[in-house]
Amino acid sequence: MWDNLSLKQVAKYAQDPYPSIRKWVKEKGIKAVGSTIADVPEEVIYAFGLLPVTILGTNKPLKKAPSRLPDNACSLARSNLELVMSYEGDLFDGFVLPQVCDTTQHLSDIWRIVLPDRYVESYLAPRQVTRPSARYWVREEIERLIASLSRWCGKSITDEDLKKSIRIHNENKALLKDIYKIKRKTPSAITNKELFSLFKLSMQLDKTEFNRSLEKIKKGLKPEKKDGYTDVILVGITCDPPEVYDLFDEINLNVVGDTLVTGTRYLQGVVDENGNPLEALTGRHFKRGFFSPIHDNVYKNFEEIKTLYQKTGAKAIIYVHIEFCESQEYDLPDLKKMIKQEGMPIHVMDTEYQTLSLSHLRTRLQAFFESLKGGSL
Amino acid sequence: MSEKLNSKELSKKITNDYLDEAFNAHEKGKLVGYTTAISPVELFVAHDVIPIYPENHAVANLTAKKGAELCSVTESMGYTSHLCAYARSDLGYRETGMTVTRGIPKPDIFMACNAQCFTLTKWFQVLARRGNLPIFIFDTPEFIMDKKAREEIIKYCVVQLKELIEWLEGITKKKFDYDRLREVMKYSAEASILYKKFLDMAQYKPSPISIFDCLIGMAITVYRRGTPEAIEYYKTLCEEIMENKVNKGIGVLQNEKYRLYWENLPVWFKFSDHAKLLGSYGGVILTSLYVHAWSFEFDLSKDPLVTLAENYVSRFSNSTIEDRANMALDLFKRYDMNGMIMFMNRSCKAVSFAVPSLKDILTKKTGIPALVFESDMGDQRFYSEAQIRTRIEAYFETLDRFQRKTA
Ligand code: SF4
Ligand code: SF4
């Protein structure tokens, strides 16, 4: 079902993947386990013969979530909750939810309370990464997740199961990486919307099947040189709703690098295939790039952005701010200052799932790039 | 011999001495360590690092209605208006020097414990970046209900406390003294028991104290935990309340009709107005899980690092909503409360986002109606006087009806 998707279909599926997931789990008799971002080891869930699905919000209207999460919660957390309370909750048998920021601190409690008949497990990722205890804790949490899933599924997994799952996930990332590389050089081969739809679906569909689509898509890309694109770096956590990418495409921006959890940070999650899989999964946690809630050093983010900017020769940085994300909001003023001091043009885009005005976004983006051309930045 | 000071005088003296010491820390070869109100500060105290709590300083400014002004300054620096008002007012203070107190000394190091919130971690990171200063994050994963997970969480926290000690040793080039820690823990344990005894005075009828007394009384345990002065203070305070109030049958309200629970931090710039308004309806707020956050139960027979980890990780703010409800229910039972005000504090997402779910559990289990209102603890721009007054009035009508029905 997902092994022969065309590039055109991909964007459509990514817009609303849930009907397809619902059909798939029903046909296969496989349970779906939802997670919110970031850093839940999906390889572990997959190794149990479950379908890990990263839940990435909805722009459908909020009906029930506001009674649980007030309007100063980020729209990602609110719309994720709405998604399971009102729209797609039925297709999930369980959830593994990470807790990183103030908004997510009690979110798994809320999900457990509103979905009492579902399996809800917390994944307590460390909110520090530089000390040995962080490594110790990641390993503990992965082991606890395995034990918890074992109890829930009534089965255990072997190292081989884990290794197989890791291989499939690594293959997925390698394919995405290749496609990204092609896009970087020849932007006309694949639109921004299509590329990031591939990322999104990779986090949501069965990878054994979807990897086949990725292979075919990769082969079918026509890397023709075309001018008129402006290369940019995307910085942030997620970039949603997907229509934002349409805007980028419309004004011929070419995303040549990013630090998104739903982008490059996902690719950085390749797991070492040699040696003990638990150790390898643990080690992977520390290879990923900056994620504001767990890294205490904004300079790391700045250095990553600077390197990307210089390496790719991009013309500007677009920072995707999720409204009410306190994590980003404490970092942003300093980060912006550092970026500007370095002479890198930056545009901050405020995003929100439900009420985002695309025309407003377009006007601001266009104005930014106009001024860039005029050299006034 | 000097005359024995009363609790108010004692609190003033302890606070002044403490700030004098903090402002002159460097002259005495000591460091100033910024830390979060809920943090294993006993390690700082044992290692001669003087703890400073920017939250406390922020409270003074917010109570004096300086919130909106200070927060606006921070917003003009690019920070959004929906971040915690403690953080915003603090950053505003740093920019302008404006404060209603003598201010607080500059930091040398930071320790942020996220059992309370994640905001403090981010706020301290902003400050640490400015001075390029070292910061230690004491990461306390949510104390989820699984027994095995809890054991692991404690282990993880103990490992981190050891890292914290190494970090302190590295910075100060001084060996950590475990005997001194044991002594500090003894003080902390005793003061905590007395502090709880003070809070529990609200069990008497009529209650000799209201939450407003608790909010004033808690200051010393927040910033002077681990010292003999804190013990002396709470001893004096408890004796005073027993002698002057309880033994004479004097309550905050003589005709106490509603014994209320308050969820969340207070609206600092309104708390005395709220007391008056509620009092006019025969209502007195007795307690809140917030003030109980410092009722530690240190077990001195255990390894100090273990009992520290156990206590700090299990605070209400780091517990599951179900556990938090049970903690509140215990207070409802012990204090015989018959009303609840659930404040959704825009500033404090960490505490507030659990409130709707908590309210559901509490109203279901107690049968008592609740008043839920949204505002901000420190930024007056998010406070609507007329609206909140109307809500409070309507709530007391509901409570009246409820009482008549259940009578
Ligand atoms: S990190 Fe930001 S975007 Fe993610 S859940 Fe927290 S507030 Fe929302
Ligand atoms: S009020 Fe809440 S968010 Fe602000 S510092 Fe305190 S616990 Fe953290």
Coordinates of N, CA and C in Angstrom, one line a residue, chain A residues 230-305:
Chain A
T230 N 16.5 30.6 -4.5 CA 17.2 31.2 -3.4 C 17.4 30.1 -2.4
D231 N 18.7 29.8 -2.1 CA 18.9 28.8 -1.1 C 18.7 29.3 0.3
V232 N 18.0 28.5 1.1 CA 17.8 29.0 2.5 C 18.0 27.8 3.5
I233 N 18.2 28.2 4.8 CA 18.4 27.2 5.8 C 17.1 27.3 6.7
L234 N 16.5 26.2 7.0 CA 15.3 26.3 7.9 C 15.8 25.9 9.3
V235 N 15.4 26.7 10.3 CA 15.8 26.4 11.7 C 14.6 26.3 12.6
G236 N 14.5 25.3 13.5 CA 13.4 25.2 14.4 C 13.1 23.8 14.8
I237 N 11.9 23.6 15.2 CA 11.5 22.2 15.7 C 10.7 21.5 14.6
T238 N 9.6 22.1 14.2 CA 8.8 21.6 13.1 C 8.5 22.8 12.2
C239 N 8.0 22.5 11.0 CA 7.6 23.6 10.1 C 6.2 23.2 9.6
D240 N 5.2 23.7 10.2 CA 3.8 23.3 9.9 C 2.9 24.5 9.9
P241 N 1.8 24.5 9.4 CA 1.2 23.4 8.6 C 1.9 23.3 7.2
P242 N 1.7 22.2 6.5 CA 2.5 21.9 5.3 C 2.4 23.0 4.2
E243 N 1.3 23.7 4.3 CA 1.1 24.8 3.3 C 2.3 25.8 3.3
V244 N 3.0 25.9 4.4 CA 4.1 26.8 4.5 C 5.1 26.4 3.5
Y245 N 5.3 25.1 3.2 CA 6.2 24.7 2.2 C 5.8 25.2 0.8
D246 N 4.4 25.2 0.6 CA 3.9 25.7 -0.7 C 4.4 27.1 -0.9
L247 N 4.4 27.9 0.2 CA 4.8 29.3 0.1 C 6.3 29.3 -0.4
F248 N 7.1 28.5 0.3 CA 8.5 28.5 -0.1 C 8.6 28.2 -1.6
D249 N 7.9 27.2 -2.0 CA 7.9 26.8 -3.4 C 7.5 27.9 -4.4
E250 N 6.4 28.5 -3.9 CA 5.9 29.6 -4.7 C 6.9 30.7 -5.0
I251 N 7.7 31.0 -4.0 CA 8.6 32.1 -4.2 C 10.1 31.6 -4.5
N252 N 10.1 30.3 -4.9 CA 11.3 29.7 -5.4 C 12.4 29.7 -4.4
L253 N 12.1 29.3 -3.1 CA 13.1 29.1 -2.1 C 13.6 27.7 -2.2
N254 N 14.8 27.4 -2.0 CA 15.3 26.0 -2.0 C 15.9 25.8 -0.6
V255 N 15.2 24.9 0.1 CA 15.8 24.6 1.5 C 17.0 23.6 1.3
V256 N 18.1 24.2 1.6 CA 19.4 23.4 1.4 C 19.9 22.8 2.7
G257 N 19.3 23.2 3.8 CA 19.8 22.6 5.1 C 18.8 23.0 6.1
D258 N 18.7 22.2 7.2 CA 17.8 22.5 8.2 C 18.2 21.9 9.5
T259 N 17.6 22.4 10.6 CA 17.8 21.8 11.9 C 16.6 21.2 12.5
L260 N 15.6 20.9 11.7 CA 14.2 20.5 12.2 C 14.3 19.1 12.7
V261 N 13.4 18.9 13.8 CA 13.2 17.6 14.3 C 12.6 16.7 13.2
T262 N 11.8 17.4 12.4 CA 11.1 16.7 11.3 C 11.9 16.9 10.0
G263 N 13.2 17.0 10.1 CA 14.1 17.1 9.0 C 15.4 16.5 9.3
T264 N 16.5 17.3 9.2 CA 17.8 16.8 9.4 C 18.0 16.1 10.8
R265 N 17.4 16.7 11.8 CA 17.6 16.0 13.1 C 17.1 14.6 13.1
Y266 N 16.2 14.3 12.3 CA 15.7 13.0 12.1 C 16.8 12.1 11.4
L267 N 17.4 12.7 10.4 CA 18.4 12.0 9.7 C 19.6 11.7 10.6
Q268 N 19.9 12.6 11.5 CA 21.0 12.4 12.4 C 20.8 11.2 13.4
G269 N 19.6 10.6 13.3 CA 19.3 9.5 14.3 C 19.7 8.2 13.7
V270 N 20.6 8.1 12.8 CA 21.1 6.8 12.3 C 21.8 6.1 13.5
V271 N 21.5 4.8 13.6 CA 22.0 4.0 14.7 C 23.1 3.1 14.2
D272 N 24.2 3.0 15.0 CA 25.3 2.1 14.6 C 24.8 0.7 14.5
E273 N 25.1 0.0 13.4 CA 24.6 -1.3 13.2 C 25.5 -2.4 13.8
N274 N 26.6 -2.0 14.2 CA 27.6 -3.0 14.8 C 27.4 -3.0 16.3
G275 N 27.7 -4.1 16.9 CA 27.7 -4.2 18.3 C 26.3 -4.3 19.0
N276 N 26.3 -4.0 20.3 CA 25.0 -4.2 21.0 C 24.0 -3.1 20.6
P277 N 22.8 -3.6 20.2 CA 21.8 -2.6 19.7 C 21.4 -1.6 20.8
L278 N 21.3 -2.1 22.0 CA 20.9 -1.1 23.1 C 21.9 0.0 23.3
E279 N 23.2 -0.4 23.2 CA 24.2 0.6 23.3 C 24.2 1.5 22.2
A280 N 23.9 1.0 21.0 CA 23.9 1.8 19.8 C 22.7 2.8 19.8
L281 N 21.6 2.3 20.3 CA 20.4 3.2 20.4 C 20.7 4.3 21.4
T282 N 21.4 3.9 22.5 CA 21.7 4.9 23.5 C 22.7 6.0 22.9
G283 N 23.7 5.5 22.2 CA 24.7 6.4 21.7 C 24.1 7.3 20.7
R284 N 23.1 6.9 19.9 CA 22.5 7.7 18.9 C 21.8 9.0 19.5
H285 N 21.3 8.8 20.7 CA 20.7 10.0 21.3 C 21.6 11.2 21.4
F286 N 22.9 10.9 21.5 CA 23.8 12.0 21.7 C 24.4 12.5 20.3
K287 N 24.0 11.9 19.3 CA 24.6 12.3 18.0 C 23.7 13.3 17.3
R288 N 22.5 13.4 17.8 CA 21.5 14.3 17.1 C 21.9 15.8 17.4
G289 N 21.4 16.6 16.6 CA 21.7 18.1 16.7 C 20.9 18.7 17.8
F290 N 21.0 20.0 17.9 CA 20.4 20.8 18.9 C 18.9 20.7 19.0
F291 N 18.4 20.5 20.2 CA 16.9 20.5 20.4 C 16.8 21.3 21.7
S292 N 16.2 22.4 21.6 CA 16.2 23.4 22.7 C 15.8 22.8 24.1
P293 N 14.8 22.0 24.2 CA 14.4 21.5 25.5 C 15.5 20.6 26.2
I294 N 16.4 20.0 25.4 CA 17.3 19.1 26.1 C 18.8 19.6 26.0
H295 N 19.1 20.6 25.2 CA 20.4 21.1 25.2 C 20.5 22.4 25.9
D296 N 21.5 22.6 26.7 CA 21.5 23.8 27.5 C 22.4 24.9 26.8
N297 N 22.8 24.7 25.6 CA 23.8 25.6 25.1 C 23.3 26.1 23.7
V298 N 22.8 27.3 23.7 CA 22.4 27.9 22.5 C 23.5 28.1 21.5
Y299 N 24.7 28.2 22.0 CA 25.9 28.4 21.1 C 26.0 27.2 20.2
K300 N 25.6 26.0 20.7 CA 25.6 24.8 19.8 C 24.7 25.0 18.6
N301 N 23.5 25.5 18.9 CA 22.6 25.8 17.8 C 23.2 26.8 16.9
F302 N 23.7 27.8 17.4 CA 24.3 28.8 16.6 C 25.4 28.3 15.7
E303 N 26.3 27.5 16.3 CA 27.4 26.9 15.5 C 26.9 26.0 14.4
E304 N 25.8 25.2 14.7 CA 25.3 24.3 13.7 C 24.7 25.1 12.5
I305 N 24.0 26.2 12.9 CA 23.4 27.1 11.8 C 24.5 27.7 11.0

